[in-house]
mmCIF file of C-alpha atoms and ligand atoms in Angstrom:
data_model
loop_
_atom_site.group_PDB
_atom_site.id
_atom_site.type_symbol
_atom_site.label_atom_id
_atom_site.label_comp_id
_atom_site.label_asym_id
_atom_site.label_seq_id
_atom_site.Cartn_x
_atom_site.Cartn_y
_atom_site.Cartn_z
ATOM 1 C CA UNK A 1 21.998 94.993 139.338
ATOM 2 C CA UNK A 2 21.803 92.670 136.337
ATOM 3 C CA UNK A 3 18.736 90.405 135.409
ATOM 4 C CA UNK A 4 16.162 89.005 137.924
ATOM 5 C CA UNK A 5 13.007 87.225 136.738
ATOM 6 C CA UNK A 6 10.633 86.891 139.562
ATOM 7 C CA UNK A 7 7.711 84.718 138.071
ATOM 8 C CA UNK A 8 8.077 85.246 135.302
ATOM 9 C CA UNK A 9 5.736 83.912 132.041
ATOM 10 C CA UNK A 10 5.297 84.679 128.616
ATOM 11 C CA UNK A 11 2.836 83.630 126.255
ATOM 12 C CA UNK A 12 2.875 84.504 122.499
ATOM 13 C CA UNK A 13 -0.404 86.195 121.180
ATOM 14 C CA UNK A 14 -2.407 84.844 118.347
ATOM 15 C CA UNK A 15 -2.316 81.500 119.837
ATOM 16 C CA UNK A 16 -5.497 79.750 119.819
ATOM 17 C CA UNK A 17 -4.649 78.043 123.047
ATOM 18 C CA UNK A 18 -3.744 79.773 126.121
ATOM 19 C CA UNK A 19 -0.129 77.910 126.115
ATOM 20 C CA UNK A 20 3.045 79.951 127.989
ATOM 21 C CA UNK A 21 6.558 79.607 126.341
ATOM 22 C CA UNK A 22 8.155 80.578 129.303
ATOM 23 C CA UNK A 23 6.563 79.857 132.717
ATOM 24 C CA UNK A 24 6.933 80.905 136.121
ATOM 25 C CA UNK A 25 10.609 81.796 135.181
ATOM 26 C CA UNK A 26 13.069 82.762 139.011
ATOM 27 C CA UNK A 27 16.556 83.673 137.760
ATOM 28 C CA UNK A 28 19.162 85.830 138.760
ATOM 29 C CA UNK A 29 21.677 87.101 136.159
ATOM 30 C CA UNK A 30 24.807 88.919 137.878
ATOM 31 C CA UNK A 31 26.289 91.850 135.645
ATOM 32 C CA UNK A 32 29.690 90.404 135.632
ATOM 33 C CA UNK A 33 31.891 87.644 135.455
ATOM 34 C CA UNK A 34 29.324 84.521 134.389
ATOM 35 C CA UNK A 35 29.140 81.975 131.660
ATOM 36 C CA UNK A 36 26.389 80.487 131.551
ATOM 37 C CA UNK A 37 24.475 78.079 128.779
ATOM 38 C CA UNK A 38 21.171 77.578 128.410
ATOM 39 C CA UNK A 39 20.256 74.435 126.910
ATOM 40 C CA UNK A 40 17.273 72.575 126.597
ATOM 41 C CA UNK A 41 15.309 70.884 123.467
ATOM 42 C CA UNK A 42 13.922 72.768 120.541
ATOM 43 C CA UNK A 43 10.763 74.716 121.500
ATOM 44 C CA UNK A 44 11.747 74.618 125.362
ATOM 45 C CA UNK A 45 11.724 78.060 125.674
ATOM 46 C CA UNK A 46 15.299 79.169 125.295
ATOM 47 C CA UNK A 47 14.866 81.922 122.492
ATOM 48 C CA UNK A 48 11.660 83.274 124.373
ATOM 49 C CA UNK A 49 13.777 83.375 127.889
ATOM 50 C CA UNK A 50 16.638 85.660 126.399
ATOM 51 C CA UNK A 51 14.541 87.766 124.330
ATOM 52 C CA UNK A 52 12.910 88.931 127.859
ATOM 53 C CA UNK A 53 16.587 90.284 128.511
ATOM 54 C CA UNK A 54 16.417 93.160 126.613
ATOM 55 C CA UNK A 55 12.820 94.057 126.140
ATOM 56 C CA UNK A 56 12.389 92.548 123.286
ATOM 57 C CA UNK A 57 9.641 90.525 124.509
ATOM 58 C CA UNK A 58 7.714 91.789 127.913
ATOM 59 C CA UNK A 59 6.745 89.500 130.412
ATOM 60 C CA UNK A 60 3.090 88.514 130.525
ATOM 61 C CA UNK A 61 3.282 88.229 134.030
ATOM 62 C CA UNK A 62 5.478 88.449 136.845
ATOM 63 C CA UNK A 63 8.829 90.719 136.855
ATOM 64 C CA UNK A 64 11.622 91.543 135.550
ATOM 65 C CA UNK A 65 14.468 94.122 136.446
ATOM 66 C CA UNK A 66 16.907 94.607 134.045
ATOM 67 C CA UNK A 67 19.871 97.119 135.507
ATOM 68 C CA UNK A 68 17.390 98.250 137.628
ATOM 69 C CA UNK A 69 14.790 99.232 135.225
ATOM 70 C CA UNK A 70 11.518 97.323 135.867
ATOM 71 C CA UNK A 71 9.847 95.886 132.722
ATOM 72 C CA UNK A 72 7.653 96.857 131.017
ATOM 73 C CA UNK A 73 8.691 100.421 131.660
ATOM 74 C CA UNK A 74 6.743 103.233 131.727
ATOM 75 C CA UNK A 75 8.340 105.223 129.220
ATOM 76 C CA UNK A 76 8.646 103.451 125.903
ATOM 77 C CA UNK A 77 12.722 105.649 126.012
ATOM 78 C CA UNK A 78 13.626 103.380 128.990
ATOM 79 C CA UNK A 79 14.095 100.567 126.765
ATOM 80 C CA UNK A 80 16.923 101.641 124.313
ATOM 81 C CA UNK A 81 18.897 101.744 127.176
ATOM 82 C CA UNK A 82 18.508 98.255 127.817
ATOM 83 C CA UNK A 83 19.394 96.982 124.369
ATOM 84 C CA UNK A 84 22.533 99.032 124.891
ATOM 85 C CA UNK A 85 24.013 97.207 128.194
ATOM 86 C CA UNK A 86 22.404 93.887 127.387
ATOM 87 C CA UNK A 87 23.752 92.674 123.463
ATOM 88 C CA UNK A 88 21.590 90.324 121.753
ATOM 89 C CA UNK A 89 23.046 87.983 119.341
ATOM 90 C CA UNK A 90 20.133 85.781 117.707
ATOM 91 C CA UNK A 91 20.505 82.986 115.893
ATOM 92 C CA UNK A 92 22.305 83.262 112.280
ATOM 93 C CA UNK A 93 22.561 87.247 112.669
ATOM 94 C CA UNK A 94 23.911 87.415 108.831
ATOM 95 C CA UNK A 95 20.562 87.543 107.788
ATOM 96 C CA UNK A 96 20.829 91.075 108.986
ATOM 97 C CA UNK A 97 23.514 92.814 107.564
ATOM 98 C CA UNK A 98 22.359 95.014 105.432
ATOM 99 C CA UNK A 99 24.832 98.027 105.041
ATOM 100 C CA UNK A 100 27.116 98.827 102.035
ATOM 101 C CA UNK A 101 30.351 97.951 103.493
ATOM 102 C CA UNK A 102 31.097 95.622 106.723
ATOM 103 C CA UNK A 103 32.350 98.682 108.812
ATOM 104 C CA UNK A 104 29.289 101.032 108.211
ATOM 105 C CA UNK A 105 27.379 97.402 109.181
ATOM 106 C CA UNK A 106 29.341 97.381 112.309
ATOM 107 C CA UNK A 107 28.533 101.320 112.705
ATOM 108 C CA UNK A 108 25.028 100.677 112.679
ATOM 109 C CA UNK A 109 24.365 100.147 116.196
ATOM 110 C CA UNK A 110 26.664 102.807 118.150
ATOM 111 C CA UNK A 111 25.386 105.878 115.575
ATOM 112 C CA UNK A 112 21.445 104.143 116.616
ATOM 113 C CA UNK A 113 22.532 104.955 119.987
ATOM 114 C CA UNK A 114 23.522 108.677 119.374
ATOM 115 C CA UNK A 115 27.133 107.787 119.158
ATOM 116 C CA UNK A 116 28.977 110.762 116.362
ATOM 117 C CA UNK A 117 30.026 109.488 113.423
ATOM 118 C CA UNK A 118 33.667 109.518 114.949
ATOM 119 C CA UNK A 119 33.041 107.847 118.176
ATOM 120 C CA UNK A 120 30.812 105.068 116.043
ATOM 121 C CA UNK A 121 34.028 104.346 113.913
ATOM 122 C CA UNK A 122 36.169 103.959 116.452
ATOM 123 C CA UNK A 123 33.507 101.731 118.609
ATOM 124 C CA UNK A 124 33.326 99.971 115.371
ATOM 125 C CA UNK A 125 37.187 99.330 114.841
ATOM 126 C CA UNK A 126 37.772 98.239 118.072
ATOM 127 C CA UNK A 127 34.798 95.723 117.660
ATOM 128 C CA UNK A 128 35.920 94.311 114.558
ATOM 129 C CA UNK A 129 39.008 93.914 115.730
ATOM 130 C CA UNK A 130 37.958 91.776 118.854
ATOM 131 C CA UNK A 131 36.492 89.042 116.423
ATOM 132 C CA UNK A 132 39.480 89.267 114.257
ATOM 133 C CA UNK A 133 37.875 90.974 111.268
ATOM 134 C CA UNK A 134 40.879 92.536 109.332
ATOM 135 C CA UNK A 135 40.940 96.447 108.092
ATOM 136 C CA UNK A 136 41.700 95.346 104.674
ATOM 137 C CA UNK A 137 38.014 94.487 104.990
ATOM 138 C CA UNK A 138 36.481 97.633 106.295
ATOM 139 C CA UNK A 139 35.138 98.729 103.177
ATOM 140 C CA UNK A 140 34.120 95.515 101.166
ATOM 141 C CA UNK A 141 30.910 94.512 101.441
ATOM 142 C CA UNK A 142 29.395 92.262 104.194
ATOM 143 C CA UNK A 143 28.108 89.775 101.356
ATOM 144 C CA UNK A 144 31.347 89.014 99.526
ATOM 145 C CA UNK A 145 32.940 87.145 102.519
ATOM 146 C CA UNK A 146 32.549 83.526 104.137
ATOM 147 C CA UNK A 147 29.824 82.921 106.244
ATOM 148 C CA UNK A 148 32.059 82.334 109.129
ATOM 149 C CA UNK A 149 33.056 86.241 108.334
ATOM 150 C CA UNK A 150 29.755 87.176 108.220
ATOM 151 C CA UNK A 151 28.548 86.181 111.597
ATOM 152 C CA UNK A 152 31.759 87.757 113.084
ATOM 153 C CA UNK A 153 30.651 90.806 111.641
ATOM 154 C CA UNK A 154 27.139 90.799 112.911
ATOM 155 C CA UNK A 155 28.701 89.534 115.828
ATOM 156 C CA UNK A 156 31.189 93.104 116.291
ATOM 157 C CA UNK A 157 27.754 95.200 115.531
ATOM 158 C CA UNK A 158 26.656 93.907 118.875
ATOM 159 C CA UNK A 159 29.952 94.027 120.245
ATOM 160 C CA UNK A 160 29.964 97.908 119.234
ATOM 161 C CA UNK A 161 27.486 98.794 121.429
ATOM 162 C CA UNK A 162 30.042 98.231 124.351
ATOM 163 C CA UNK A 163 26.984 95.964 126.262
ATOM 164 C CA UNK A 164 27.663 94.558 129.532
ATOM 165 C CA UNK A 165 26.204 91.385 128.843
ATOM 166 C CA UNK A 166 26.475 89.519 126.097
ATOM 167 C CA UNK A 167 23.775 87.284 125.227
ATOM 168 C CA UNK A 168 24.488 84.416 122.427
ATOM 169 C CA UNK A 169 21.330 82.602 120.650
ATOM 170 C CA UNK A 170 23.039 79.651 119.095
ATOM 171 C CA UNK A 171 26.126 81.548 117.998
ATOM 172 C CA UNK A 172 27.648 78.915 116.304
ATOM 173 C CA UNK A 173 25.215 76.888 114.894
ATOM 174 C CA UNK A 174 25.594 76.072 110.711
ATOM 175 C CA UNK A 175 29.491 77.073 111.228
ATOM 176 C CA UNK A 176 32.346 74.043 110.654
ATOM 177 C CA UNK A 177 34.124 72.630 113.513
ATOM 178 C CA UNK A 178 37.240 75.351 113.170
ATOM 179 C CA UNK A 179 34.537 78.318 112.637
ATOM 180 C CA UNK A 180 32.782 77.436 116.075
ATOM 181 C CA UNK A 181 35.989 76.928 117.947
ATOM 182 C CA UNK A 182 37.571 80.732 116.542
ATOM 183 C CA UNK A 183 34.115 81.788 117.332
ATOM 184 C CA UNK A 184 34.256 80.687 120.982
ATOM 185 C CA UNK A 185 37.979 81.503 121.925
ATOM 186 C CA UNK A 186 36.431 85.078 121.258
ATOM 187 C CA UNK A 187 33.804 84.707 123.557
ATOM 188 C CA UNK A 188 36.130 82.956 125.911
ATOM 189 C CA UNK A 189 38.856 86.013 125.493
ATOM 190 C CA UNK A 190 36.061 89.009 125.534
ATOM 191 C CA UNK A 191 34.296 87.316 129.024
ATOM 192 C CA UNK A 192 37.941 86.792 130.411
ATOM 193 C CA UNK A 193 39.620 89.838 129.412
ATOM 194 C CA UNK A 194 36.933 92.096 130.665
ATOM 195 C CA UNK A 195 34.818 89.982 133.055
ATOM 196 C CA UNK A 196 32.277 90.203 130.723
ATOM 197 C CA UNK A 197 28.946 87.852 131.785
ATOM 198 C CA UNK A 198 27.971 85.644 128.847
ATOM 199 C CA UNK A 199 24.615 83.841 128.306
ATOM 200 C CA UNK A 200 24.963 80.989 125.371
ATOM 201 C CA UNK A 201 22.207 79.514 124.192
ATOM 202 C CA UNK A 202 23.505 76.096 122.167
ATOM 203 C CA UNK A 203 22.324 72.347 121.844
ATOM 204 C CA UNK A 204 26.723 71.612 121.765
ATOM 205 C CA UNK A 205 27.514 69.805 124.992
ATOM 206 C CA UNK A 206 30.503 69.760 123.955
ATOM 207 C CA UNK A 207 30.704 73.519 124.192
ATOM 208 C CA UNK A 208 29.083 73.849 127.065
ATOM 209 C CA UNK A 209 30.952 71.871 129.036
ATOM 210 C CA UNK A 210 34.137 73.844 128.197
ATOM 211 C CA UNK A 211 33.152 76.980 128.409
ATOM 212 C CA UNK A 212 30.330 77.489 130.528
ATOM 213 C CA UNK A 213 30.357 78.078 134.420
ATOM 214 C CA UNK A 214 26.730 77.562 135.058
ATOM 215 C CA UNK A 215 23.891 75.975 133.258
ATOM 216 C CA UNK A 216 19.997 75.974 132.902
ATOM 217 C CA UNK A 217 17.911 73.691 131.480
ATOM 218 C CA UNK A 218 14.350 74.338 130.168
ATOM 219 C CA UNK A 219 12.230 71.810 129.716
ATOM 220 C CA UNK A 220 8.805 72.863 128.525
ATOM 221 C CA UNK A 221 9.475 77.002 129.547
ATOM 222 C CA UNK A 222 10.171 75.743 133.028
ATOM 223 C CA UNK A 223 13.834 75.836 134.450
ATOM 224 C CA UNK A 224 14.572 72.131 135.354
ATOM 225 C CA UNK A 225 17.822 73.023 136.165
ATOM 226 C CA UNK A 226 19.990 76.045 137.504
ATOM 227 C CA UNK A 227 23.282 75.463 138.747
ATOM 228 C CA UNK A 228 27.611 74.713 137.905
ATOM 229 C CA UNK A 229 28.535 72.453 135.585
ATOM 230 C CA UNK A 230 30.025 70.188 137.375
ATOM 231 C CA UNK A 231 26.469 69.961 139.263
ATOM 232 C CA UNK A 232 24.866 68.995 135.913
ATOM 233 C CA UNK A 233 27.241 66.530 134.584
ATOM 234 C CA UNK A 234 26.874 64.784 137.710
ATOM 235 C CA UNK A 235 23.529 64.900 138.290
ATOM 236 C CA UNK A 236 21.709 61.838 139.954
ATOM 237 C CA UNK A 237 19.031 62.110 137.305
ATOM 238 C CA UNK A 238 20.865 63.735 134.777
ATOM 239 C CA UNK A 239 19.627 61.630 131.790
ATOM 240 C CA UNK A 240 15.680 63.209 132.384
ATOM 241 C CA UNK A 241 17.126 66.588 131.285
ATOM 242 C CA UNK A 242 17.035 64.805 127.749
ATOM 243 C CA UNK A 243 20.709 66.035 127.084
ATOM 244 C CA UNK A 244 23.722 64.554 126.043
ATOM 245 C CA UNK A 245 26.725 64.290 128.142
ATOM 246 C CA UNK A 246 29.941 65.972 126.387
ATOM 247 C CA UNK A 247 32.130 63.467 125.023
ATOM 248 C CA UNK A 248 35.746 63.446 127.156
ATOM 249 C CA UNK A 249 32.843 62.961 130.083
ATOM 250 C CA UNK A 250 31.423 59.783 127.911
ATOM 251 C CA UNK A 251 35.243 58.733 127.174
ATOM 252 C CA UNK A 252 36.102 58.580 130.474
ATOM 253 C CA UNK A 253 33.217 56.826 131.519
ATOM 254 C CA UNK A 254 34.091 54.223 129.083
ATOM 255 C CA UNK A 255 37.472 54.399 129.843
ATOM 256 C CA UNK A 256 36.144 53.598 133.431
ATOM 257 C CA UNK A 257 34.164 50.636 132.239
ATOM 258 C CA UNK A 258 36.146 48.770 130.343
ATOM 259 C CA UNK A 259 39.678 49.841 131.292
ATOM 260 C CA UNK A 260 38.957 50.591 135.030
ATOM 261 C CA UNK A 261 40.696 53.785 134.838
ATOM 262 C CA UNK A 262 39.166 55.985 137.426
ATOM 263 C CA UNK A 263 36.115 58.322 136.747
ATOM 264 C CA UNK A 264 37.462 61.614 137.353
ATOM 265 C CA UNK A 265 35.508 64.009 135.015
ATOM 266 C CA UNK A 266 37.111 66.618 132.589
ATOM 267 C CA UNK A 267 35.314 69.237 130.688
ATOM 268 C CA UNK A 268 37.336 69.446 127.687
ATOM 269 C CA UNK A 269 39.507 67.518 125.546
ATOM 270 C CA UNK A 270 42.684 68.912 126.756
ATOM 271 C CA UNK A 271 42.149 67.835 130.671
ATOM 272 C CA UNK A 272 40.673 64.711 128.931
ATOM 273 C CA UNK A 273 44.601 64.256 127.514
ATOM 274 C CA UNK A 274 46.639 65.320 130.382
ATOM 275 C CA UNK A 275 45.040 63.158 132.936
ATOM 276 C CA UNK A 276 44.725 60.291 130.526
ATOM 277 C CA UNK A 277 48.721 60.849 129.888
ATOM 278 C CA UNK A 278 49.150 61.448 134.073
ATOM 279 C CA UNK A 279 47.307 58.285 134.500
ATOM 280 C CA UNK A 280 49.452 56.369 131.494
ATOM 281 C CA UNK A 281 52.600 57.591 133.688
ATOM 282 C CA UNK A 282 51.333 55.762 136.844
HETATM 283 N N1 LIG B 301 6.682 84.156 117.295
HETATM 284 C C1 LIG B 301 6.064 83.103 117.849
HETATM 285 N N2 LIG B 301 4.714 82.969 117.797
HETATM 286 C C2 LIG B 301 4.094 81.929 118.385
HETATM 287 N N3 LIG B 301 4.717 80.942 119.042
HETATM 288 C C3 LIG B 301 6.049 80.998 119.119
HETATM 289 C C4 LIG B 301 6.801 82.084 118.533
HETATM 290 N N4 LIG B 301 8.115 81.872 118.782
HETATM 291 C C5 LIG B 301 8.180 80.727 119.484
HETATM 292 N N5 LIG B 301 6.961 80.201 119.693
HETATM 293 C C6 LIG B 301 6.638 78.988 120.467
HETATM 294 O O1 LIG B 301 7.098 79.144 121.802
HETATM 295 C C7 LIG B 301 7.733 77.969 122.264
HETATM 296 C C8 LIG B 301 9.163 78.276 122.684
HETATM 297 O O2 LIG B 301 9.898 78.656 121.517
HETATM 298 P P1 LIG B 301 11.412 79.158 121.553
HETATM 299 O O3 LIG B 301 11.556 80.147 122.646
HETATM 300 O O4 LIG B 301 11.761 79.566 120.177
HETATM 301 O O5 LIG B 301 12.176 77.811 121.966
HETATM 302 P P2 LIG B 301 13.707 77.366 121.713
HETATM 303 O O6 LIG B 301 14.494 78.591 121.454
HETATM 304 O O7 LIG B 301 14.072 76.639 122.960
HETATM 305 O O8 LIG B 301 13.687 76.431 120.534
HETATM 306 C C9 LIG B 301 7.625 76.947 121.151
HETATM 307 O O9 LIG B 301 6.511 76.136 121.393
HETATM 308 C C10 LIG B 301 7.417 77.802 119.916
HETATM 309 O O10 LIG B 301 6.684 77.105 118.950
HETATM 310 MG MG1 LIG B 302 15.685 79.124 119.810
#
């Protein structure tokens, strides 16, 4: 099942050119057990892309199967059950709290999809309790707390909706450096602990190289680039994706340069250290 875009192209309305975000868009999405970033420059399409993933937007052309339900589907119904198994996350979701107190906020989405009032509170608790949101702070109100608290809570009225995939629109963009790192360990824990497939959209190459499996580039609304990590990072031609390489990759090739220690690439900072302390030993 999952997500399969077979041609797939989109092109806002109102535009006084004929100009596609998204364009001729192949991708298969399996329902479990992937990370995968998308990445590209601002304007390449990335927001566009995931918004197709649970109806949000409707292809312009082409298709798109989303747990088996073609889109657009022929019964406007078909759709809420969509935006239940695929959880959208778009970029700064404070902007749309809105309840009262932060667990009513959190309640918001299982009651929307015909949850009771008890099963919605308990959907809820176990939610906020994933991203570390403390009872104590059940009933205060979503606008009294840090703004790394507030996307956590936006963040558990996705999580709420039990979806099976988890899509992330620059989750931890405008956050400091400890805010995005708590934020990804729970993205890391919720995709490990129940196979969860995760789709991060984010411009930190840092991130992506530590957490993510597999990675597409848009350039332009075209993929450039679908494929593992370690694929990317190595690419022949990697430098006309316009990205950055993470930084223990750009230490160690450094490290290669000028101290001839050998080029043996590491996603993250703590392979970065143990091999550099393995090599030290030599
Ligand atoms: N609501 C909209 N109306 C018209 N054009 C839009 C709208 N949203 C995005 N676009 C255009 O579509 C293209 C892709 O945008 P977007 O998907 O937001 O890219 P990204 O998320 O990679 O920055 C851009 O050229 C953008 O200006
Ligand atoms: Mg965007």
């Amino acid at each position: 099942m999952g997500i399969q875009f077979r041609n797939v192209s989109y092109a806002y309305k109102g535009l006084k050119v004929n100009y596609d975000a998204i364009k001729n868009i192949d991708l298969t999405i399996q329902p479990k057990g992937e990370f995968i970033a998308i990445v590209g420059q601002t304007g390449s399409g990335k927001s566009t892309l995931v918004q197709h993933m649970n109806a949000l937007l409707l292809p312009s052309s082409g298709e798109l199967t989303v747990f088996g339900q073609n889109l657009p589907p022929k019964k406007k119904e078909k759709i809420n059950f969509l935006r239940q198994k695929v959880g959208l996350v778009f970029q700064f979701p404070e902007y749309q709290l809105f309840e009262e107190t932060i667990l009513k906020d959190i309640m918001f989405g299982p009651k929307n999809f015909k949850s009771t009032e008890i099963e919605a509170t308990e959907k809820a608790k176990r939610a906020a309790s994933i991203v570390g949101i403390d009872e104590s702070l059940y009933e205060q109100s979503p606008f009294r707390i840090s703004g790394g608290q507030m996307r956590r809570v936006a963040v558990a009225g996705i999580l709420a909706m039990e979806p099976e995939i988890l899509v992330l629109d620059e989750p931890t963009r405008g956050l400091d450096p400890k805010g995005r790192r708590d934020l990804m360990k729970i993205f890391q824990g919720i995709h490990e602990d129940e196979d969860k497939t995760i789709i991060l959209i984010s411009h930190d190459m840092d991130l992506v190289s530590e957490y993510a499996k597999r990675v597409i580039v848009l350039d332009e609304g075209k993929i450039v680039f679908d494929g593992t990590k370690e694929e990317l990072f190595e690419h022949p031609n990697f430098f006309d994706f316009h990205l950055d390489l993470p930084t223990p990759l750009k230490i160690l090739k450094h490290l290669e340069k000028n101290l001839g220690i050998p080029y043996i690439p590491k996603y993250d900072f703590k392979s970065l250290l143990s091999y550099l302390k393995e090599v030290g030993h030599e």
